[in-house]
Short mmCIF file of C-alpha atoms in Angstrom, two decimals:
data_model
loop_
_atom_site.label_atom_id
_atom_site.label_comp_id
_atom_site.label_asym_id
_atom_site.label_seq_id
_atom_site.Cartn_x
_atom_site.Cartn_y
_atom_site.Cartn_z
CA UNK A 1 0.00 0.00 0.00
CA UNK A 2 1.10 3.56 -0.73
CA UNK A 3 0.61 6.67 1.38
CA UNK A 4 1.20 10.26 0.30
CA UNK A 5 3.94 11.72 2.47
CA UNK A 6 3.73 15.49 2.90
CA UNK A 7 7.42 15.54 3.85
CA UNK A 8 8.60 14.17 0.50
CA UNK A 9 5.68 15.33 -1.63
CA UNK A 10 5.00 11.91 -3.13
CA UNK A 11 3.27 8.59 -2.55
CA UNK A 12 5.50 6.05 -0.86
CA UNK A 13 5.22 2.36 -0.12
CA UNK A 14 4.21 1.99 3.52
CA UNK A 15 6.91 0.20 5.51
CA UNK A 16 6.74 0.81 9.28
CA UNK A 17 9.79 1.36 11.46
CA UNK A 18 9.20 -1.97 13.19
CA UNK A 19 7.90 -4.89 11.17
CA UNK A 20 4.21 -5.58 11.77
CA UNK A 21 3.68 -2.64 14.13
CA UNK A 22 2.44 0.89 13.54
CA UNK A 23 2.66 3.83 15.91
CA UNK A 24 0.37 6.63 14.76
CA UNK A 25 -0.65 9.95 16.21
CA UNK A 26 -3.21 12.52 15.10
CA UNK A 27 -3.59 16.04 16.42
CA UNK A 28 -7.00 16.33 18.04
CA UNK A 29 -9.25 19.18 19.06
CA UNK A 30 -8.44 22.35 20.96
CA UNK A 31 -11.44 22.34 23.27
CA UNK A 32 -12.33 26.02 23.16
CA UNK A 33 -15.71 25.27 21.57
CA UNK A 34 -18.02 22.55 20.32
CA UNK A 35 -16.97 20.04 17.67
CA UNK A 36 -17.67 21.23 14.13
CA UNK A 37 -17.80 19.22 10.93
CA UNK A 38 -14.06 19.70 10.33
CA UNK A 39 -13.28 18.07 13.68
CA UNK A 40 -15.62 15.20 12.86
CA UNK A 41 -14.06 14.72 9.44
CA UNK A 42 -10.51 14.61 10.76
CA UNK A 43 -11.44 12.15 13.49
CA UNK A 44 -13.21 9.97 10.91
CA UNK A 45 -10.28 9.96 8.49
CA UNK A 46 -7.69 8.84 11.05
CA UNK A 47 -10.04 6.28 12.56
CA UNK A 48 -10.41 4.82 9.05
CA UNK A 49 -6.65 4.85 8.49
CA UNK A 50 -6.14 3.02 11.79
CA UNK A 51 -8.76 0.41 10.93
CA UNK A 52 -7.46 -0.17 7.42
CA UNK A 53 -3.92 -0.64 8.67
CA UNK A 54 -5.32 -3.19 11.12
CA UNK A 55 -7.12 -4.91 8.26
CA UNK A 56 -3.76 -5.16 6.48
CA UNK A 57 -2.47 -7.10 9.46
CA UNK A 58 -0.55 -4.42 11.33
CA UNK A 59 -0.72 -4.11 15.09
CA UNK A 60 -1.63 -0.43 15.42
CA UNK A 61 -1.31 1.81 18.46
CA UNK A 62 -3.19 5.01 17.71
CA UNK A 63 -2.86 8.06 19.96
CA UNK A 64 -4.81 11.28 19.76
CA UNK A 65 -4.73 14.38 21.91
CA UNK A 66 -6.96 17.01 23.35
CA UNK A 67 -5.42 20.47 23.75
CA UNK A 68 -7.07 21.43 27.01
CA UNK A 69 -5.08 24.57 27.85
CA UNK A 70 -4.26 27.41 25.45
CA UNK A 71 -5.01 31.08 24.75
CA UNK A 72 -8.48 30.41 23.31
CA UNK A 73 -9.54 28.29 26.28
CA UNK A 74 -8.28 30.95 28.70
CA UNK A 75 -10.22 33.60 26.74
CA UNK A 76 -13.38 31.45 26.98
CA UNK A 77 -12.77 31.04 30.70
CA UNK A 78 -12.66 34.81 31.15
CA UNK A 79 -15.73 35.26 28.95
CA UNK A 80 -17.83 32.67 30.80
CA UNK A 81 -16.41 33.06 34.29
CA UNK A 82 -15.79 29.30 34.42
CA UNK A 83 -12.28 28.18 35.50
CA UNK A 84 -10.25 27.10 32.46
CA UNK A 85 -9.79 23.51 33.61
CA UNK A 86 -13.51 23.12 34.40
CA UNK A 87 -14.48 24.67 31.06
CA UNK A 88 -12.10 22.36 29.15
CA UNK A 89 -13.32 19.26 30.99
CA UNK A 90 -16.94 20.10 30.14
CA UNK A 91 -16.11 20.68 26.48
CA UNK A 92 -14.29 17.34 26.28
CA UNK A 93 -17.34 15.63 27.76
CA UNK A 94 -19.61 17.28 25.16
CA UNK A 95 -17.24 16.51 22.29
CA UNK A 96 -16.90 12.87 23.34
CA UNK A 97 -20.69 12.59 23.35
CA UNK A 98 -21.15 13.97 19.83
CA UNK A 99 -18.27 11.85 18.47
CA UNK A 100 -20.06 8.85 19.96
CA UNK A 101 -23.20 9.85 18.05
CA UNK A 102 -21.05 10.14 14.91
CA UNK A 103 -19.84 6.59 15.62
CA UNK A 104 -16.14 7.33 15.42
CA UNK A 105 -14.18 5.02 17.70
CA UNK A 106 -11.83 6.27 20.40
CA UNK A 107 -8.08 6.03 19.81
CA UNK A 108 -6.09 3.44 21.74
CA UNK A 109 -4.47 6.22 23.77
CA UNK A 110 -6.02 9.54 24.76
CA UNK A 111 -3.54 12.29 25.62
CA UNK A 112 -4.19 15.64 27.28
CA UNK A 113 -1.80 18.52 27.68
CA UNK A 114 -2.73 19.15 31.30
CA UNK A 115 -1.94 15.53 32.22
CA UNK A 116 1.56 15.81 30.71
CA UNK A 117 2.94 18.97 32.29
CA UNK A 118 5.85 17.02 33.83
CA UNK A 119 6.74 15.48 30.45
CA UNK A 120 6.54 18.88 28.80
CA UNK A 121 8.80 20.55 31.39
CA UNK A 122 11.36 17.74 31.09
CA UNK A 123 11.34 18.06 27.31
CA UNK A 124 11.89 21.84 27.47
CA UNK A 125 14.65 21.50 30.06
CA UNK A 126 16.47 19.04 27.78
CA UNK A 127 16.22 21.43 24.83
CA UNK A 128 17.72 24.22 26.93
CA UNK A 129 20.53 21.91 28.06
CA UNK A 130 21.34 21.09 24.42
CA UNK A 131 21.38 24.75 23.41
CA UNK A 132 18.21 24.68 21.34
CA UNK A 133 16.03 26.80 23.64
CA UNK A 134 16.45 29.74 25.97
CA UNK A 135 14.55 31.29 28.87
CA UNK A 136 13.85 34.99 29.21
CA UNK A 137 13.90 37.11 32.34
CA UNK A 138 10.10 37.15 32.32
CA UNK A 139 9.96 33.36 32.54
CA UNK A 140 9.08 32.57 28.92
CA UNK A 141 11.01 29.88 27.07
CA UNK A 142 11.56 29.96 23.30
CA UNK A 143 12.90 27.50 20.77
CA UNK A 144 15.94 28.93 18.98
CA UNK A 145 15.07 28.21 15.35
CA UNK A 146 18.57 29.13 14.14
CA UNK A 147 19.92 26.04 15.93
CA UNK A 148 17.88 23.74 13.66
CA UNK A 149 19.08 24.32 10.05
CA UNK A 150 16.46 21.99 8.51
CA UNK A 151 13.59 24.21 9.68
CA UNK A 152 10.96 24.52 6.94
CA UNK A 153 11.49 21.18 5.18
CA UNK A 154 7.94 19.92 5.86
CA UNK A 155 6.17 23.06 4.64
CA UNK A 156 8.93 23.85 2.11
CA UNK A 157 9.21 27.40 3.43
CA UNK A 158 12.20 29.60 4.03
CA UNK A 159 12.38 31.56 7.29
CA UNK A 160 11.36 34.69 5.38
CA UNK A 161 8.29 32.89 4.03
CA UNK A 162 7.60 31.51 7.49
CA UNK A 163 7.07 35.01 8.86
CA UNK A 164 4.81 36.06 6.00
CA UNK A 165 1.14 35.93 7.01
CA UNK A 166 1.76 34.18 10.33
CA UNK A 167 1.07 35.82 13.66
CA UNK A 168 4.34 36.31 15.52
CA UNK A 169 4.41 36.79 19.27
CA UNK A 170 6.16 40.07 20.08
CA UNK A 171 8.72 39.86 22.85
CA UNK A 172 11.75 42.14 23.20
CA UNK A 173 13.65 39.27 24.81
CA UNK A 174 13.32 36.92 21.82
CA UNK A 175 16.51 36.36 19.83
CA UNK A 176 14.60 36.18 16.55
CA UNK A 177 11.05 37.02 15.49
CA UNK A 178 10.55 33.46 14.23
CA UNK A 179 11.49 31.76 17.52
CA UNK A 180 8.40 30.12 19.00
CA UNK A 181 7.18 29.69 22.56
CA UNK A 182 7.73 26.45 24.47
CA UNK A 183 6.63 27.83 27.83
CA UNK A 184 4.53 30.92 28.48
CA UNK A 185 4.83 32.86 31.72
CA UNK A 186 1.54 33.24 33.54
CA UNK A 187 -0.47 36.44 33.46
CA UNK A 188 -2.50 37.37 36.56
CA UNK A 189 -5.53 35.13 37.01
CA UNK A 190 -4.50 32.59 34.34
CA UNK A 191 -4.29 28.84 34.88
CA UNK A 192 -0.65 27.94 35.49
CA UNK A 193 1.86 25.39 36.80
CA UNK A 194 5.17 25.67 38.59
CA UNK A 195 8.29 25.26 36.47
CA UNK A 196 12.05 25.98 36.68
CA UNK A 197 11.31 29.28 34.89
CA UNK A 198 8.43 30.36 37.08
CA UNK A 199 4.69 29.86 36.93
CA UNK A 200 3.33 29.37 33.46
CA UNK A 201 1.86 26.96 30.94
CA UNK A 202 2.99 25.10 27.83
CA UNK A 203 3.08 26.58 24.37
CA UNK A 204 0.87 24.86 21.82
CA UNK A 205 3.53 23.09 19.76
CA UNK A 206 5.53 21.50 22.57
CA UNK A 207 2.61 19.46 23.92
CA UNK A 208 2.41 17.14 20.89
CA UNK A 209 6.15 16.51 20.84
CA UNK A 210 6.32 15.79 24.56
CA UNK A 211 3.22 13.57 24.59
CA UNK A 212 4.38 11.66 21.52
CA UNK A 213 7.74 10.96 23.13
CA UNK A 214 6.12 9.90 26.40
CA UNK A 215 3.72 7.54 24.58
CA UNK A 216 5.96 6.14 21.84
CA UNK A 217 9.60 7.12 22.31
CA UNK A 218 11.72 9.08 19.84
CA UNK A 219 10.07 8.05 16.58
CA UNK A 220 6.65 7.22 15.17
CA UNK A 221 5.45 5.84 11.86
CA UNK A 222 2.55 8.08 10.95
CA UNK A 223 1.50 11.54 12.10
CA UNK A 224 -1.69 13.20 10.93
CA UNK A 225 -3.72 16.35 11.12
CA UNK A 226 -5.45 18.96 9.01
CA UNK A 227 -3.49 20.67 6.23
CA UNK A 228 -3.72 23.95 8.16
CA UNK A 229 -1.40 22.42 10.79
CA UNK A 230 1.54 21.85 8.42
CA UNK A 231 2.85 25.29 9.31
CA UNK A 232 3.60 26.30 11.93
CA UNK A 233 2.41 23.49 14.22
CA UNK A 234 3.89 20.41 12.59
CA UNK A 235 6.96 22.25 11.36
CA UNK A 236 7.66 23.26 14.95
CA UNK A 237 7.00 19.74 16.23
CA UNK A 238 9.67 18.41 13.89
CA UNK A 239 12.18 21.08 14.87
CA UNK A 240 11.90 20.66 18.63
CA UNK A 241 11.72 16.84 18.56
CA UNK A 242 14.56 16.25 16.12
CA UNK A 243 16.70 18.91 17.82
CA UNK A 244 16.34 16.91 21.03
CA UNK A 245 16.67 13.34 19.72
CA UNK A 246 18.82 13.72 16.63
CA UNK A 247 16.54 11.22 14.85
CA UNK A 248 13.86 11.60 12.17
CA UNK A 249 10.68 12.18 14.17
CA UNK A 250 7.99 10.86 11.78
CA UNK A 251 8.33 8.56 8.79
CA UNK A 252 5.03 9.45 7.08
CA UNK A 253 3.31 12.82 7.47
CA UNK A 254 -0.35 12.83 6.34
CA UNK A 255 -2.70 15.80 6.12
CA UNK A 256 -6.39 15.96 5.34
CA UNK A 257 -7.98 18.78 3.35
CA UNK A 258 -10.11 21.56 4.79
CA UNK A 259 -13.85 22.11 4.85
CA UNK A 260 -15.36 24.90 2.79
CA UNK A 261 -18.97 26.05 2.85
CA UNK A 262 -20.27 27.17 -0.53
CA UNK A 263 -16.71 27.84 -1.64
CA UNK A 264 -15.61 29.76 1.46
CA UNK A 265 -13.25 28.48 4.12
CA UNK A 266 -15.25 27.50 7.19
CA UNK A 267 -14.50 29.80 10.13
CA UNK A 268 -16.17 31.33 13.16
CA UNK A 269 -15.34 34.82 11.88
CA UNK A 270 -17.40 34.20 8.73
CA UNK A 271 -20.22 32.68 10.76
CA UNK A 272 -20.35 29.58 8.57
CA UNK A 273 -19.17 26.91 10.99
CA UNK A 274 -21.28 23.76 10.90
CA UNK A 275 -21.54 22.10 14.30
CA UNK A 276 -21.41 18.33 14.12
CA UNK A 277 -24.22 18.06 16.67
CA UNK A 278 -26.51 20.19 14.46
CA UNK A 279 -25.80 18.08 11.38
CA UNK A 280 -26.56 14.87 13.23
CA UNK A 281 -29.97 16.23 14.21
CA UNK A 282 -30.82 16.53 10.51
CA UNK A 283 -28.98 13.63 8.88
CA UNK A 284 -27.88 10.11 9.73
CA UNK A 285 -24.22 9.71 10.67
CA UNK A 286 -23.86 7.42 7.65
CA UNK A 287 -25.09 10.09 5.23
CA UNK A 288 -22.62 12.61 6.68
CA UNK A 289 -19.80 10.07 6.29
CA UNK A 290 -20.86 9.21 2.74
CA UNK A 291 -20.82 12.91 1.83
CA UNK A 292 -17.40 13.53 3.37
CA UNK A 293 -15.69 10.39 2.09
CA UNK A 294 -16.76 11.03 -1.48
CA UNK A 295 -13.75 13.34 -1.76
CA UNK A 296 -10.17 12.09 -1.43
CA UNK A 297 -8.93 12.94 2.07
CA UNK A 298 -6.13 15.23 0.88
CA UNK A 299 -8.55 17.47 -1.05
CA UNK A 300 -10.76 20.22 0.30
CA UNK A 301 -14.46 19.44 0.66
CA UNK A 302 -16.96 22.04 -0.51
CA UNK A 303 -20.22 21.74 1.40
CA UNK A 304 -23.07 22.94 -0.76
CA UNK A 305 -26.77 23.07 0.13
CA UNK A 306 -27.48 19.73 -1.50
CA UNK A 307 -24.40 17.75 -0.37
CA UNK A 308 -25.88 16.12 2.72
CA UNK A 309 -29.45 15.76 1.39
CA UNK A 310 -28.00 14.12 -1.72
CA UNK A 311 -25.88 11.76 0.36
CA UNK A 312 -28.89 10.81 2.47
CA UNK A 313 -30.85 10.02 -0.70
CA UNK A 314 -28.04 7.75 -1.91
CA UNK A 315 -27.99 5.94 1.42
CA UNK A 316 -31.77 5.52 1.22
CA UNK A 317 -31.51 3.99 -2.24
CA UNK A 318 -28.79 1.61 -1.03
CA UNK A 319 -30.74 0.58 2.06
CA UNK A 320 -33.90 0.13 -0.01
CA UNK A 321 -32.01 -2.44 -2.10
CA UNK A 322 -30.57 -4.12 1.00
CA UNK A 323 -34.05 -4.34 2.49
CA UNK A 324 -35.38 -6.04 -0.64
CA UNK A 325 -32.43 -8.44 -0.96
CA UNK A 326 -32.31 -9.37 2.71
CA UNK A 327 -36.05 -9.94 2.77
CA UNK A 328 -36.05 -12.19 -0.29
CA UNK A 329 -34.81 -15.27 1.56
CA UNK A 330 -32.04 -16.04 -0.92
CA UNK A 331 -29.33 -18.45 0.27
CA UNK A 332 -25.96 -17.80 -1.40
CA UNK A 333 -23.80 -20.74 -2.44
CA UNK A 334 -20.06 -20.91 -1.89
CA UNK A 335 -19.64 -19.93 -5.55
CA UNK A 336 -21.88 -16.89 -4.95
CA UNK A 337 -19.73 -15.87 -1.97
CA UNK A 338 -16.57 -16.31 -4.04
CA UNK A 339 -18.08 -13.99 -6.67
CA UNK A 340 -18.93 -11.38 -4.06
CA UNK A 341 -15.38 -11.45 -2.68
CA UNK A 342 -14.46 -9.07 -5.51
CA UNK A 343 -16.05 -6.30 -3.41
CA UNK A 344 -13.43 -6.69 -0.72
CA UNK A 345 -10.57 -7.05 -3.21
CA UNK A 346 -11.59 -3.90 -5.07
CA UNK A 347 -12.05 -2.02 -1.80
CA UNK A 348 -8.51 -2.96 -0.76
CA UNK A 349 -7.25 -1.87 -4.18
CA UNK A 350 -8.79 1.56 -3.64
CA UNK A 351 -7.59 1.93 -0.06
CA UNK A 352 -4.08 0.73 -0.89
CA UNK A 353 -3.79 3.82 -3.08
CA UNK A 354 -3.46 6.41 -0.31
CA UNK A 355 -6.79 5.53 1.36
CA UNK A 356 -8.87 6.39 -1.71
CA UNK A 357 -12.34 6.37 -0.16
CA UNK A 358 -13.76 8.31 -3.12
CA UNK A 359 -12.99 5.43 -5.49
CA UNK A 360 -14.29 2.89 -2.97
CA UNK A 361 -17.61 4.75 -2.69
CA UNK A 362 -17.86 5.13 -6.45
CA UNK A 363 -17.72 1.33 -6.78
CA UNK A 364 -20.85 0.97 -4.64
CA UNK A 365 -23.17 2.09 -7.43
CA UNK A 366 -22.09 -0.80 -9.62
CA UNK A 367 -22.48 -3.34 -6.80
CA UNK A 368 -26.01 -2.21 -6.02
CA UNK A 369 -26.94 -2.25 -9.71
CA UNK A 370 -25.79 -5.88 -9.81
CA UNK A 371 -27.70 -6.66 -6.62
CA UNK A 372 -30.94 -5.40 -8.12
CA UNK A 373 -30.37 -7.40 -11.30
CA UNK A 374 -29.56 -10.62 -9.44
CA UNK A 375 -32.53 -10.09 -7.12
CA UNK A 376 -34.91 -9.84 -10.08
CA UNK A 377 -33.51 -13.18 -11.31
CA UNK A 378 -33.68 -14.88 -7.89
CA UNK A 379 -29.90 -15.29 -8.05
CA UNK A 380 -28.08 -15.99 -4.74
CA UNK A 381 -25.31 -13.60 -5.77
CA UNK A 382 -27.62 -10.74 -4.70
CA UNK A 383 -27.52 -11.96 -1.09
CA UNK A 384 -23.78 -12.64 -1.27
CA UNK A 385 -23.09 -9.13 -2.56
CA UNK A 386 -25.30 -7.57 0.12
CA UNK A 387 -23.48 -9.41 2.90
CA UNK A 388 -20.06 -8.58 1.46
CA UNK A 389 -20.85 -4.90 1.01
CA UNK A 390 -22.02 -4.70 4.61
CA UNK A 391 -18.90 -6.47 5.88
CA UNK A 392 -16.40 -4.52 3.79
CA UNK A 393 -17.86 -1.03 4.00
CA UNK A 394 -18.45 -1.18 7.75
CA UNK A 395 -14.79 -0.10 7.95
CA UNK A 396 -15.95 3.29 6.62
CA UNK A 397 -18.82 3.36 9.10
CA UNK A 398 -21.46 2.49 6.49
CA UNK A 399 -24.26 -0.10 6.26
CA UNK A 400 -24.33 -0.85 9.97
CA UNK A 401 -28.05 -0.22 10.43
CA UNK A 402 -31.02 -2.50 9.99
CA UNK A 403 -32.22 -1.85 6.44
CA UNK A 404 -35.94 -1.81 7.21
CA UNK A 405 -35.41 0.54 10.14
CA UNK A 406 -33.41 2.98 8.01
CA UNK A 407 -35.95 2.92 5.18
CA UNK A 408 -38.81 3.59 7.61
CA UNK A 409 -36.85 6.43 9.26
CA UNK A 410 -36.05 8.09 5.94
CA UNK A 411 -39.56 7.80 4.55
CA UNK A 412 -41.13 9.14 7.73
CA UNK A 413 -38.68 12.03 7.67
CA UNK A 414 -39.47 12.81 4.03
CA UNK A 415 -43.20 12.58 4.64
CA UNK A 416 -43.21 15.80 6.64
CA UNK A 417 -45.43 18.26 4.85
CA UNK A 418 -43.55 21.02 3.05
CA UNK A 419 -44.99 24.45 3.96
CA UNK A 420 -47.04 26.16 1.27
CA UNK A 421 -44.75 29.21 1.22
CA UNK A 422 -41.77 26.98 0.49
CA UNK A 423 -43.62 25.22 -2.33
CA UNK A 424 -44.57 28.62 -3.77
CA UNK A 425 -40.91 29.72 -3.94
CA UNK A 426 -39.93 26.38 -5.47
CA UNK A 427 -42.64 26.71 -8.13
CA UNK A 428 -41.54 30.27 -8.88
CA UNK A 429 -37.98 29.03 -9.32
CA UNK A 430 -39.17 26.19 -11.56
CA UNK A 431 -40.94 28.73 -13.77
CA UNK A 432 -37.83 30.93 -13.87
CA UNK A 433 -35.74 27.97 -15.02
CA UNK A 434 -38.29 27.18 -17.71
CA UNK A 435 -37.82 30.76 -18.98
CA UNK A 436 -34.02 30.35 -18.66
CA UNK A 437 -33.84 33.19 -16.14
CA UNK A 438 -30.80 31.70 -14.40
CA UNK A 439 -30.10 34.76 -12.26
CA UNK A 440 -33.57 34.66 -10.71
CA UNK A 441 -33.36 30.89 -10.39
CA UNK A 442 -30.15 31.19 -8.36
CA UNK A 443 -31.63 33.91 -6.16
CA UNK A 444 -34.66 31.73 -5.40
CA UNK A 445 -32.41 28.74 -4.64
CA UNK A 446 -30.67 30.89 -2.02
CA UNK A 447 -34.07 31.97 -0.67
CA UNK A 448 -35.10 28.31 -0.33
CA UNK A 449 -31.85 27.55 1.50
CA UNK A 450 -32.59 30.41 3.90
CA UNK A 451 -36.00 28.81 4.49
CA UNK A 452 -34.28 25.53 5.33
CA UNK A 453 -34.70 23.59 2.08
CA UNK A 454 -32.39 22.33 -0.65
CA UNK A 455 -33.73 21.92 -4.18
CA UNK A 456 -32.45 19.33 -6.65
CA UNK A 457 -33.43 19.63 -10.30
CA UNK A 458 -34.29 16.71 -12.56
CA UNK A 459 -35.45 16.25 -16.13
CA UNK A 460 -39.06 16.17 -15.03
CA UNK A 461 -39.09 18.74 -12.24
CA UNK A 462 -37.43 19.15 -8.86
CA UNK A 463 -37.17 17.64 -5.39
CA UNK A 464 -37.19 19.57 -2.10
CA UNK A 465 -35.25 18.28 0.89
CA UNK A 466 -35.01 19.76 4.37
CA UNK A 467 -31.55 21.00 5.24
#
């Protein structure tokens, strides 16, 4: 199997550091707010990677972290009047609950910054001893980037590029503007811990390096996170870890794409963040997964008004077929099962190519077309294909529900009466399209979205779906 390595910029054959074993780590959520769809997507992707590596026969130890102390959490603490540690603990509890509803499994090892303060302080002290970090009179500690000549080789940036567009902490006692904080001295009223440099708290980047080393040692096989973490977070992880150990930190760096909403980057400042909990009130977890996994993990996902409704409709069509096949009482022969084994082989072929879930999902349409054909002929291959699809695609979190239950749920949901005012706008839009007034048609589509409905056009008319 091949994995795209951000460090080298190419797909590479996956060969772990130790035969048969994989140590993998993914950067988790900074718990300053609720989990949004980007958090859910990243958790899903690395859960799938873990499970597929296990399917390939590797013994995987997968660690993931929660950043439970940082500037944003402290700001939320001040805003709400809730102590930072209490606020973070509550957010973790809420996030765990919604991830459970999304049916993404926990990692093998959960790591939290606040539970690794001793490991972080030891790591920083060792960097100072080796001449790679320095403390200021105020009690801050910075990594001296000039002592690590390879800085920038993950993001392929020079130091000049590194400063461009990135917020730099101003401190007269820093040697260089691009040096980054390992330990931050405490301001009055902030959560803090004792250290050799005075009361303070860890910088963001050091926590992942220190926790990785505590959990796995000097080196790991696979490290993941969103593409927005390549610089500065992962670049800084590499610098501080390799400066300390003198060994390559990570063999394979993987990064998932970002979420966009109608072409715009999702962000709180734009007010277009999609909370995972809100999505799961409207759609099944399987529909959300189907929508997200239809794009290769390294590419950005553009969430349009009809993405999730369309995915739910596909899942309904699939489950409708499963319901019919599973209720037909067909008994597959061994030859039928051997025929259906192609599903698993083709799935592995897709996933071996850098976890290509988009190709794997694309294959489903052909399998279900075959199922319907074999069902009409009373052929046992229909039942064999249904069972194999369920078994294989459960790795992606799909086809785990009872088919009849899902069909009933979807049909009851779709049976809700559409308000007359919504129908009126949809009919007006239909008339505008008939007159080829595309500008008005687009305006009315946006109006429908604001009313909570997505519209999908067809040759014969249109279909309205609740957002």
